[in-house]
Short mmCIF file of C-alpha atoms in Angstrom, two decimals:
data_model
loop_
_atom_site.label_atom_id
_atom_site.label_comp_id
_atom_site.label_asym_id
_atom_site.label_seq_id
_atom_site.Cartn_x
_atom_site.Cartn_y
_atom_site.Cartn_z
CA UNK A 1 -0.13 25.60 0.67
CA UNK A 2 1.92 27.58 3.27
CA UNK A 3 3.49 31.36 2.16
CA UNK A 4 5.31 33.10 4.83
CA UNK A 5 6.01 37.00 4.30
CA UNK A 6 8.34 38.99 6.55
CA UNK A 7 8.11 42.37 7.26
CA UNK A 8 9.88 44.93 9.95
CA UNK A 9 13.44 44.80 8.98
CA UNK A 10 15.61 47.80 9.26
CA UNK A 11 18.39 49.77 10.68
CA UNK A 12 18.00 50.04 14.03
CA UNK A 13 21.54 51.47 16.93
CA UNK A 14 22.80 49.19 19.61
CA UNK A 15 20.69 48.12 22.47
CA UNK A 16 17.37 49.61 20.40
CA UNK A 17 14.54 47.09 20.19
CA UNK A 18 12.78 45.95 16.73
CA UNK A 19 9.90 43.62 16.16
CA UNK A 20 9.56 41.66 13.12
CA UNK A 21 6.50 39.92 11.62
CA UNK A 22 5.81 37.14 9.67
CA UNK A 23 2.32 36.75 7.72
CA UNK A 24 1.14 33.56 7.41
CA UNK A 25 -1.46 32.07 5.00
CA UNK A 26 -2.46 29.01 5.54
CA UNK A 27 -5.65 27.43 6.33
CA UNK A 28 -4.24 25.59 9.35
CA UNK A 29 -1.06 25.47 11.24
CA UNK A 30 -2.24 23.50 14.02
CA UNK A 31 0.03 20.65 13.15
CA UNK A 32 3.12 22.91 12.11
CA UNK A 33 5.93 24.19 14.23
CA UNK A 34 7.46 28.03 12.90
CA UNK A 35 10.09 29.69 13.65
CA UNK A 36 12.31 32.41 12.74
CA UNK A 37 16.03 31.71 11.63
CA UNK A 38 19.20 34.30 10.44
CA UNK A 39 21.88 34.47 8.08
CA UNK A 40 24.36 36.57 8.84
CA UNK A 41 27.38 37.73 5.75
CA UNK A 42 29.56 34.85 5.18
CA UNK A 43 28.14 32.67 7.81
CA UNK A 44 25.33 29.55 7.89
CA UNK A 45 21.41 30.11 8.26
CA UNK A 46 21.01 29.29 11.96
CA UNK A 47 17.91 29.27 14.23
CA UNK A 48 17.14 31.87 16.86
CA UNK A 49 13.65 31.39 17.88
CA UNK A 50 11.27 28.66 17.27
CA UNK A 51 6.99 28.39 18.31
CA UNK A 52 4.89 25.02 18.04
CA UNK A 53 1.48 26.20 16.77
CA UNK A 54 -0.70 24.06 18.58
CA UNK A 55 0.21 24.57 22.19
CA UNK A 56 2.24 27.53 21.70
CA UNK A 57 5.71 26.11 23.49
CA UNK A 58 8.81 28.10 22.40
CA UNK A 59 12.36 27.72 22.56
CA UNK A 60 15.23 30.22 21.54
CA UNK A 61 19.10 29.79 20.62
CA UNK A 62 21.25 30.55 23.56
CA UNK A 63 22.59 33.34 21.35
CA UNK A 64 19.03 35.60 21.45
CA UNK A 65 18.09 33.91 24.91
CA UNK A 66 16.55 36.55 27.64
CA UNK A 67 16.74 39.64 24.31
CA UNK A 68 14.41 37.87 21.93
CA UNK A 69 10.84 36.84 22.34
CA UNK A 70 8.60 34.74 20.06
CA UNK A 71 4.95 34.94 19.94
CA UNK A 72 1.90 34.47 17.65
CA UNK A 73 -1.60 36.21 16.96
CA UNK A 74 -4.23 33.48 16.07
CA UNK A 75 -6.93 35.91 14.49
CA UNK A 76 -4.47 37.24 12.25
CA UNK A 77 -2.10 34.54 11.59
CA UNK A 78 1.09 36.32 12.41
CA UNK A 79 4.14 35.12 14.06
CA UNK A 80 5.84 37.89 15.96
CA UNK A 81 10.13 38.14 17.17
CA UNK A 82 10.67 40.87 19.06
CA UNK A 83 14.30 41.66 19.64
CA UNK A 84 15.21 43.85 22.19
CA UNK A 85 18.73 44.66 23.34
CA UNK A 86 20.01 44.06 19.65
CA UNK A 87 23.72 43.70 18.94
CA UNK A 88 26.01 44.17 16.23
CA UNK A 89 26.55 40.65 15.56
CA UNK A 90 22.93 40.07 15.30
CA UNK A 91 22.74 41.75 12.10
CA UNK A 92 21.68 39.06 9.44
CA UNK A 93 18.89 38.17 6.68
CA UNK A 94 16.22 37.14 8.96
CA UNK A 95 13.68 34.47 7.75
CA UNK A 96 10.50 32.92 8.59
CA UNK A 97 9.66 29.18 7.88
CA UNK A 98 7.43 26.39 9.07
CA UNK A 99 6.81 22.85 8.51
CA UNK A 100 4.81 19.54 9.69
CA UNK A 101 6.14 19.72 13.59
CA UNK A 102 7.88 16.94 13.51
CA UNK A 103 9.87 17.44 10.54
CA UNK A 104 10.35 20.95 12.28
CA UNK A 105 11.80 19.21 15.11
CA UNK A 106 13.50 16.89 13.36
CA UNK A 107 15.48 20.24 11.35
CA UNK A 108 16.55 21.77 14.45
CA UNK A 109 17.81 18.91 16.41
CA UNK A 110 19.79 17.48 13.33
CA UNK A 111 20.87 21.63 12.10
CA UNK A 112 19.77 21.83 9.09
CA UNK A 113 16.70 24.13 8.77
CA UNK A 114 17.22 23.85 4.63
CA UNK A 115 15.01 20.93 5.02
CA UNK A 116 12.36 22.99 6.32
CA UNK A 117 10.11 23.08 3.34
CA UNK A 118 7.83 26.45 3.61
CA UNK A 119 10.25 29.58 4.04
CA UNK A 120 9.40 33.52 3.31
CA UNK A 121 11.78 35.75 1.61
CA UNK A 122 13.29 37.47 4.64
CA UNK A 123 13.78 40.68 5.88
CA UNK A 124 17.27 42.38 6.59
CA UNK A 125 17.97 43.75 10.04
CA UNK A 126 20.95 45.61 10.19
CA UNK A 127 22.64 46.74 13.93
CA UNK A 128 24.70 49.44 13.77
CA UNK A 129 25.76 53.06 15.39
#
């Protein structure tokens, strides 16, 4: 019912900003929470930034707090992260996925977004000089 695409991945120096997107098609995701999550070589998926459709609350890993910013566009179904200040070690696989918002909450508070059930195919963002 839910397909997430990713888009705006790239090479980008130190300290640059980039902005990634993530299409949604879905006929509703009032009732969903999204969010955007990484996977960096060798290391676990982890979350960075996370958006409850409905009332639009957000919250962000303490890595990507103050750099990163979530947000949505309602008429075009698009969740935005824009990532300013970007660091080496935030080069990873980034990914897109949503689900019911309580089984989205329930994902992030236990750590394991692979029981998130709708994901896109992610987009690699790669920091370095």
């Amino acid at each position: 019912q839910v397909q997430l695409v990713e888009s705006g991945g790239g090479l980008v120096q130190p300290g640059n900003s980039l902005r990634l997107s993530c299409a949604v098609s879905a006929f509703s995701l009032d009732d969903h929470g999204i969010g955007w999550f990484r996977q960096a070589p060798g290391k676990e998926r982890e979350g960075v930034a996370y958006l409850s459709w409905s009332d639009g609350n957000t919250g962000y890993s303490d890595s990507v707090k103050g750099r990163f910013i979530i947000s949505r566009d309602n008429t075009k179904n698009t969740v935005y992260l824009q990532m300013n200040s970007l660091k080496p070690e935030d080069t990873a696989v980034y990914y897109c996925a949503a689900d019911l918002l309580t089984k989205f909450i329930n994902a992030i508070i236990t750590g394991q977004p692979g029981d998130l059930h709708y994901w896109g195919k992610g987009t690699l963002v790669t920091v370095s000089s």
